[in-house]
Short mmCIF file of C-alpha atoms and ligand atoms in Angstrom, two decimals:
data_model
loop_
_atom_site.label_atom_id
_atom_site.label_comp_id
_atom_site.label_asym_id
_atom_site.label_seq_id
_atom_site.Cartn_x
_atom_site.Cartn_y
_atom_site.Cartn_z
CA UNK A 1 -26.11 -6.34 13.58
CA UNK A 2 -29.49 -5.44 12.49
CA UNK A 3 -30.72 -5.76 9.09
CA UNK A 4 -33.56 -3.81 7.26
CA UNK A 5 -33.96 -4.55 3.53
CA UNK A 6 -30.55 -4.01 2.10
CA UNK A 7 -29.32 -1.87 4.86
CA UNK A 8 -27.24 -3.30 7.83
CA UNK A 9 -26.44 -1.28 10.93
CA UNK A 10 -23.54 -2.08 13.28
CA UNK A 11 -23.47 -0.06 16.50
CA UNK A 12 -20.19 1.05 17.98
CA UNK A 13 -19.64 1.95 21.44
CA UNK A 14 -17.08 4.57 22.22
CA UNK A 15 -16.12 6.81 25.16
CA UNK A 16 -16.51 9.88 22.79
CA UNK A 17 -20.07 8.86 21.78
CA UNK A 18 -21.54 6.03 20.07
CA UNK A 19 -22.29 5.72 16.55
CA UNK A 20 -23.50 3.35 13.65
CA UNK A 21 -21.70 1.89 10.75
CA UNK A 22 -24.23 1.71 8.05
CA UNK A 23 -23.57 -0.90 5.11
CA UNK A 24 -25.63 -0.93 2.09
CA UNK A 25 -26.02 0.43 -1.50
CA UNK A 26 -26.72 4.04 -2.25
CA UNK A 27 -26.93 4.97 1.22
CA UNK A 28 -25.34 8.65 1.34
CA UNK A 29 -29.10 10.11 1.60
CA UNK A 30 -28.86 9.10 5.32
CA UNK A 31 -25.94 11.68 5.73
CA UNK A 32 -28.04 14.84 6.97
CA UNK A 33 -29.81 12.79 9.60
CA UNK A 34 -26.33 11.69 11.11
CA UNK A 35 -25.27 15.64 11.18
CA UNK A 36 -26.31 17.69 14.27
CA UNK A 37 -29.06 20.18 13.72
CA UNK A 38 -26.51 23.14 14.45
CA UNK A 39 -24.14 22.19 11.48
CA UNK A 40 -23.85 25.00 8.84
CA UNK A 41 -20.71 24.14 7.03
CA UNK A 42 -19.46 20.72 5.97
CA UNK A 43 -15.86 20.08 4.48
CA UNK A 44 -15.52 17.01 2.34
CA UNK A 45 -12.03 15.67 2.18
CA UNK A 46 -11.58 13.61 -1.10
CA UNK A 47 -8.74 12.35 -3.41
CA UNK A 48 -8.68 13.43 -7.07
CA UNK A 49 -10.25 9.93 -8.06
CA UNK A 50 -13.44 10.82 -6.11
CA UNK A 51 -13.79 14.32 -7.58
CA UNK A 52 -16.83 13.68 -9.51
CA UNK A 53 -18.43 11.92 -6.61
CA UNK A 54 -17.48 14.58 -4.21
CA UNK A 55 -19.13 17.12 -6.27
CA UNK A 56 -22.39 15.18 -6.52
CA UNK A 57 -22.20 14.83 -3.00
CA UNK A 58 -21.88 18.62 -2.40
CA UNK A 59 -24.83 19.01 -4.84
CA UNK A 60 -27.06 16.76 -2.64
CA UNK A 61 -26.07 18.60 0.52
CA UNK A 62 -26.11 22.09 -0.92
CA UNK A 63 -29.59 23.02 0.02
CA UNK A 64 -29.10 22.61 3.66
CA UNK A 65 -25.35 23.17 4.11
CA UNK A 66 -22.40 25.49 2.86
CA UNK A 67 -20.42 22.53 1.53
CA UNK A 68 -16.53 23.13 0.75
CA UNK A 69 -14.29 20.53 -1.03
CA UNK A 70 -10.89 19.70 -0.14
CA UNK A 71 -9.03 17.75 -2.90
CA UNK A 72 -6.12 16.03 -1.45
CA UNK A 73 -3.44 13.71 -2.76
CA UNK A 74 -4.03 9.96 -3.34
CA UNK A 75 -3.29 7.26 -0.79
CA UNK A 76 -0.28 7.72 1.58
CA UNK A 77 0.72 10.89 0.00
CA UNK A 78 -2.40 12.40 1.91
CA UNK A 79 -0.93 11.46 5.27
CA UNK A 80 1.47 14.40 5.45
CA UNK A 81 1.46 17.42 7.82
CA UNK A 82 1.54 19.73 4.57
CA UNK A 83 -1.80 18.28 3.48
CA UNK A 84 -3.26 18.45 7.08
CA UNK A 85 -2.16 22.27 6.91
CA UNK A 86 -3.83 22.72 3.50
CA UNK A 87 -6.98 21.42 5.03
CA UNK A 88 -6.59 23.83 8.17
CA UNK A 89 -6.24 26.68 5.49
CA UNK A 90 -9.40 26.03 3.98
CA UNK A 91 -11.25 25.67 7.48
CA UNK A 92 -9.55 28.80 8.69
CA UNK A 93 -10.59 30.87 5.47
CA UNK A 94 -14.02 29.48 5.54
CA UNK A 95 -14.46 30.33 9.52
CA UNK A 96 -15.41 26.76 10.21
CA UNK A 97 -16.90 26.59 13.57
CA UNK A 98 -16.56 23.93 16.28
CA UNK A 99 -20.29 23.06 15.53
CA UNK A 100 -19.39 22.33 11.96
CA UNK A 101 -18.36 19.10 10.46
CA UNK A 102 -15.76 17.25 8.50
CA UNK A 103 -16.60 14.21 5.87
CA UNK A 104 -13.62 11.91 4.92
CA UNK A 105 -14.68 10.55 1.55
CA UNK A 106 -12.04 8.04 0.18
CA UNK A 107 -9.95 5.16 1.14
CA UNK A 108 -8.19 4.43 4.45
CA UNK A 109 -5.64 7.09 4.04
CA UNK A 110 -8.08 9.94 3.25
CA UNK A 111 -10.25 8.89 6.08
CA UNK A 112 -7.32 8.84 8.57
CA UNK A 113 -6.30 12.27 7.33
CA UNK A 114 -9.85 13.65 7.44
CA UNK A 115 -10.05 12.18 11.01
CA UNK A 116 -6.87 13.92 12.03
CA UNK A 117 -8.07 17.30 10.58
CA UNK A 118 -11.42 16.95 12.48
CA UNK A 119 -9.57 15.92 15.67
CA UNK A 120 -7.38 18.92 15.72
CA UNK A 121 -9.47 21.80 14.35
CA UNK A 122 -10.79 23.74 17.04
CA UNK A 123 -9.78 20.81 19.35
CA UNK A 124 -12.19 18.73 17.70
CA UNK A 125 -15.26 19.01 15.07
CA UNK A 126 -17.63 16.21 14.25
CA UNK A 127 -16.55 13.60 11.67
CA UNK A 128 -18.64 11.43 9.14
CA UNK A 129 -16.63 8.95 7.39
CA UNK A 130 -17.51 7.52 3.89
CA UNK A 131 -14.92 4.87 3.13
CA UNK A 132 -14.55 3.98 -0.58
CA UNK A 133 -12.08 1.12 -0.34
CA UNK A 134 -12.39 -2.37 1.05
CA UNK A 135 -9.71 -1.36 3.77
CA UNK A 136 -11.46 1.92 4.52
CA UNK A 137 -14.66 0.16 5.29
CA UNK A 138 -13.57 -2.75 7.32
CA UNK A 139 -10.62 -1.20 9.21
CA UNK A 140 -9.52 2.66 8.83
CA UNK A 141 -12.78 4.18 9.14
CA UNK A 142 -14.20 2.33 12.33
CA UNK A 143 -12.72 2.93 15.73
CA UNK A 144 -11.61 6.51 15.91
CA UNK A 145 -7.79 6.08 14.99
CA UNK A 146 -6.71 9.05 13.20
CA UNK A 147 -3.17 10.27 12.26
CA UNK A 148 -0.39 11.14 9.72
CA UNK A 149 3.02 9.85 8.85
CA UNK A 150 6.45 11.41 9.45
CA UNK A 151 9.91 10.59 7.70
CA UNK A 152 10.50 8.31 10.46
CA UNK A 153 7.45 6.06 10.46
CA UNK A 154 3.69 5.43 9.76
CA UNK A 155 0.99 7.01 11.89
CA UNK A 156 3.52 8.48 14.44
CA UNK A 157 1.36 11.59 14.76
CA UNK A 158 -2.21 11.08 15.60
CA UNK A 159 -5.24 11.41 17.83
CA UNK A 160 -8.35 9.04 18.90
CA UNK A 161 -11.50 10.82 17.48
CA UNK A 162 -14.46 8.92 17.02
CA UNK A 163 -16.80 9.33 14.10
CA UNK A 164 -20.23 10.46 14.57
CA UNK A 165 -21.25 8.07 11.74
CA UNK A 166 -19.65 5.68 9.08
CA UNK A 167 -21.38 4.97 5.90
CA UNK A 168 -19.92 2.12 3.88
CA UNK A 169 -21.62 2.16 0.40
CA UNK A 170 -20.84 -1.06 -1.36
CA UNK A 171 -21.80 0.70 -4.73
CA UNK A 172 -18.66 2.76 -4.86
CA UNK A 173 -16.58 -0.48 -4.79
CA UNK A 174 -18.23 -1.83 -8.25
CA UNK A 175 -15.76 0.15 -10.36
CA UNK A 176 -12.47 -0.48 -8.24
CA UNK A 177 -9.93 -2.32 -10.28
CA UNK A 178 -9.78 -5.76 -8.89
CA UNK A 179 -6.25 -5.59 -7.54
CA UNK A 180 -7.52 -2.73 -5.32
CA UNK A 181 -10.23 -5.03 -3.93
CA UNK A 182 -7.89 -7.84 -3.32
CA UNK A 183 -5.22 -5.76 -1.36
CA UNK A 184 -8.11 -4.79 0.78
CA UNK A 185 -8.89 -8.30 1.49
CA UNK A 186 -5.73 -8.55 3.70
CA UNK A 187 -7.60 -6.99 6.53
CA UNK A 188 -10.66 -9.18 5.88
CA UNK A 189 -8.36 -12.31 6.15
CA UNK A 190 -6.88 -10.81 9.41
CA UNK A 191 -10.30 -10.69 10.76
CA UNK A 192 -10.83 -14.29 9.63
CA UNK A 193 -7.76 -15.38 11.45
CA UNK A 194 -8.10 -13.42 14.69
CA UNK A 195 -11.95 -13.61 15.32
CA UNK A 196 -14.42 -14.87 12.85
CA UNK A 197 -12.98 -18.25 11.16
CA UNK A 198 -16.33 -18.12 8.91
CA UNK A 199 -14.78 -15.49 6.75
CA UNK A 200 -11.88 -18.01 5.82
CA UNK A 201 -14.56 -20.59 5.10
CA UNK A 202 -16.34 -18.23 2.83
CA UNK A 203 -13.11 -17.19 0.79
CA UNK A 204 -11.97 -20.85 0.57
CA UNK A 205 -15.33 -22.08 -1.01
CA UNK A 206 -15.58 -19.64 -3.60
CA UNK A 207 -12.79 -16.85 -3.73
CA UNK A 208 -14.43 -15.39 -6.94
CA UNK A 209 -17.81 -14.71 -5.23
CA UNK A 210 -16.15 -13.77 -2.05
CA UNK A 211 -14.38 -10.95 -3.70
CA UNK A 212 -17.10 -9.67 -6.15
CA UNK A 213 -18.78 -6.49 -4.44
CA UNK A 214 -22.19 -7.68 -5.78
CA UNK A 215 -22.49 -11.04 -4.26
CA UNK A 216 -24.14 -11.85 -0.66
CA UNK A 217 -20.53 -13.52 -0.06
CA UNK A 218 -18.76 -10.11 -0.15
CA UNK A 219 -21.37 -8.53 1.83
CA UNK A 220 -21.00 -11.15 4.51
CA UNK A 221 -17.24 -10.90 4.97
CA UNK A 222 -17.37 -6.99 4.88
CA UNK A 223 -20.24 -7.31 7.55
CA UNK A 224 -18.38 -9.91 9.56
CA UNK A 225 -15.08 -7.92 9.33
CA UNK A 226 -16.89 -4.62 10.64
CA UNK A 227 -18.66 -6.39 13.18
CA UNK A 228 -15.39 -7.69 14.49
CA UNK A 229 -13.62 -4.21 14.55
CA UNK A 230 -16.87 -2.70 16.25
CA UNK A 231 -16.77 -5.42 19.13
CA UNK A 232 -13.03 -4.95 19.67
CA UNK A 233 -12.96 -1.13 19.50
CA UNK A 234 -16.15 -1.03 21.65
CA UNK A 235 -14.31 -3.00 24.42
CA UNK A 236 -10.97 -1.21 24.07
CA UNK A 237 -11.11 2.27 22.41
CA UNK A 238 -7.56 3.51 23.27
CA UNK A 239 -5.80 0.17 22.72
CA UNK A 240 -5.08 -0.72 26.12
CA UNK A 241 -5.55 -4.43 25.84
CA UNK A 242 -7.69 -6.23 23.38
CA UNK A 243 -7.39 -3.81 20.61
CA UNK A 244 -3.97 -4.64 20.13
CA UNK A 245 -5.10 -7.93 18.36
CA UNK A 246 -5.68 -5.79 15.23
CA UNK A 247 -2.16 -5.41 14.82
CA UNK A 248 -1.74 -9.00 13.72
CA UNK A 249 0.43 -8.83 10.58
CA UNK A 250 1.09 -5.16 11.14
CA UNK A 251 4.24 -5.01 13.06
CA UNK A 252 6.37 -6.28 10.26
CA UNK A 253 3.77 -4.86 7.50
CA UNK A 254 4.60 -1.46 8.84
CA UNK A 255 8.13 -1.89 8.66
CA UNK A 256 7.78 -3.27 5.01
CA UNK A 257 5.64 -0.23 3.99
CA UNK A 258 8.52 2.01 5.39
CA UNK A 259 11.22 0.26 3.67
CA UNK A 260 9.20 0.64 0.49
CA UNK A 261 8.55 4.35 1.00
CA UNK A 262 4.86 3.71 1.17
CA UNK A 263 4.96 2.68 -2.60
CA UNK A 264 3.51 -0.73 -1.42
CA UNK A 265 -0.25 -1.01 -0.86
CA UNK A 266 -0.90 -1.59 3.07
CA UNK A 267 -2.81 -4.65 2.46
CA UNK A 268 0.11 -6.26 0.55
CA UNK A 269 2.61 -5.41 3.37
CA UNK A 270 0.13 -6.77 6.04
CA UNK A 271 -0.40 -9.97 4.01
CA UNK A 272 3.50 -10.53 4.17
CA UNK A 273 3.30 -9.62 7.74
CA UNK A 274 0.58 -12.13 8.47
CA UNK A 275 2.61 -14.93 6.92
CA UNK A 276 5.35 -13.94 9.11
CA UNK A 277 3.28 -13.88 12.15
CA UNK A 278 1.76 -17.27 11.20
CA UNK A 279 5.34 -18.51 10.86
CA UNK A 280 6.41 -16.91 14.16
CA UNK A 281 3.29 -18.27 15.88
CA UNK A 282 4.47 -21.99 14.68
CA UNK A 283 8.14 -21.52 15.65
CA UNK A 284 7.09 -20.06 19.01
CA UNK A 285 5.44 -23.40 19.64
CA UNK A 286 1.66 -22.01 19.58
CA UNK A 287 0.41 -22.95 16.06
CA UNK A 288 0.12 -26.09 13.80
CA UNK A 289 1.48 -26.65 10.46
CA UNK A 290 -2.13 -26.54 9.05
CA UNK A 291 -3.07 -23.07 10.13
CA UNK A 292 0.14 -21.70 8.54
CA UNK A 293 -0.37 -23.42 5.48
CA UNK A 294 -3.75 -22.32 5.47
CA UNK A 295 -2.52 -18.77 5.73
CA UNK A 296 -0.27 -19.05 2.74
CA UNK A 297 -3.17 -20.91 0.56
CA UNK A 298 -5.66 -18.17 1.37
CA UNK A 299 -3.32 -15.31 0.74
CA UNK A 300 -2.11 -17.00 -2.70
CA UNK A 301 -5.61 -17.37 -3.54
CA UNK A 302 -6.27 -13.76 -3.32
CA UNK A 303 -2.82 -12.80 -5.07
CA UNK A 304 -1.49 -11.38 -2.00
CA UNK A 305 2.37 -11.53 -1.43
CA UNK A 306 3.78 -13.99 1.16
CA UNK A 307 7.32 -13.42 0.71
CA UNK A 308 10.01 -10.43 1.13
CA UNK A 309 13.58 -10.33 0.44
CA UNK A 310 15.91 -12.11 3.16
CA UNK A 311 18.48 -9.34 2.74
CA UNK A 312 16.17 -6.69 4.03
CA UNK A 313 16.03 -8.10 7.40
CA UNK A 314 18.18 -5.81 9.40
CA UNK A 315 16.37 -2.77 8.01
CA UNK A 316 13.08 -4.45 8.94
CA UNK A 317 14.26 -5.34 12.62
CA UNK A 318 15.42 -1.70 13.09
CA UNK A 319 12.30 -0.23 12.12
CA UNK A 320 10.16 -2.43 14.14
CA UNK A 321 12.33 -1.72 17.19
CA UNK A 322 11.30 1.94 16.48
CA UNK A 323 7.66 1.21 16.03
CA UNK A 324 5.29 2.80 18.53
CA UNK A 325 4.06 -0.56 19.63
CA UNK A 326 7.17 -1.63 21.40
CA UNK A 327 6.74 -1.34 25.14
CA UNK A 328 9.44 -0.39 27.45
CA UNK A 329 12.07 -1.12 24.57
CA UNK A 330 10.56 -4.55 24.01
CA UNK A 331 9.00 -5.83 20.57
CA UNK A 332 5.63 -7.39 20.99
CA UNK A 333 4.05 -9.22 18.12
CA UNK A 334 0.52 -10.51 17.86
CA UNK A 335 0.64 -14.21 17.33
CA UNK A 336 -2.04 -17.07 17.20
CA UNK A 337 -2.45 -19.92 19.60
CA UNK A 338 -5.06 -21.14 17.03
CA UNK A 339 -7.28 -19.83 14.47
CA UNK A 340 -9.47 -17.31 16.27
CA UNK A 341 -7.27 -17.24 19.34
CA UNK A 342 -4.69 -14.39 19.05
CA UNK A 343 -2.20 -13.51 22.04
CA UNK A 344 0.78 -11.33 22.47
CA UNK A 345 4.40 -12.60 22.13
CA UNK A 346 6.61 -10.18 24.18
CA UNK A 347 10.44 -9.78 23.51
CA UNK A 348 10.89 -12.95 21.51
CA UNK A 349 14.55 -13.72 20.87
CA UNK A 350 15.88 -12.05 17.69
CA UNK A 351 16.98 -15.45 16.65
CA UNK A 352 13.36 -16.60 16.60
CA UNK A 353 12.14 -13.54 14.61
CA UNK A 354 14.88 -14.17 12.23
CA UNK A 355 14.23 -17.95 11.76
CA UNK A 356 10.43 -16.78 11.22
CA UNK A 357 11.53 -14.31 8.59
CA UNK A 358 13.68 -16.95 6.79
CA UNK A 359 10.58 -18.92 6.22
CA UNK A 360 9.08 -15.95 4.27
CA UNK A 361 12.35 -14.79 2.76
CA UNK A 362 12.52 -14.88 -1.04
N1 LIG B 401 -6.16 -0.46 12.45
C1 LIG B 401 -6.13 -1.12 13.71
C2 LIG B 401 -6.83 -0.44 14.83
O1 LIG B 401 -7.71 0.32 14.40
O2 LIG B 401 -6.65 -0.41 15.78
#
């Protein structure tokens, strides 16, 4: 991390080209410098809630580029093939060239969609991600995973396509409802449990300060989380090994999102998934009671859920068995050997999984 005044830059290495994540306030003026000299057209993909900001961004870029806007549905409703086709139509009608660029301007679902459109248009155009949610900043926009959902599951169609730059402008979080900030914290808590325990200490010492976008504590947990993601994806872009640790809490979390027809926020499902993964780690003999209690306490302090109905187990198990992360038909879970020490649990007995699930059953 390098810090210059109020701007922090975190470099990310990628086989498709290295890029920077810039963190600060009022930083979108740096976008033209991140675009290649031959870019003529820019498509900004944004949800309705970002309409006014997207129009202002268009205005600020209009003297140098022909700027198009694609307003797409909010949240997971954006991650549908029909929505990607709507964006492809705009690109086709505008004669969008391979040298042009797409900007993803929204939360994690929007940056996933914009990345997918950028990866697939003319076999790949450049992409700048402007995440506007906590989750988008610390997870979705960094690392080049792009994708859409199908009826069978989440992110089943996708491409690795690294951005050329990411700008995490903390100012856009100032007006977000508090529960939006808190659900994004699930990914920050994950970064604390798998990599940077300092994050957990900051949340525990003052949860109000840690979750207020205007404080140094908030900025620190965002920077640490992005730094963790940058280091992990820098080492393992295509998830051949280390990157799998980022799935902590996600195997059950994705199954819950699917069971809830994507009406639950991703962070809420991941929170339950992390509670499950902590209990599974404990029952597998790897993690102590203290770390499991700490997981519950921290998630409770953030008003994140830690329970799910016991009766839903069979449905969740069936979805997890279909999850793309199963290898050779075997379920794999990221568990903790200790805080900051994730590892893989392969093909656990169904009885062990159910026992862990009963610990979080309501
Ligand atoms: N969101 C998990 C990853 O980027 O690998």
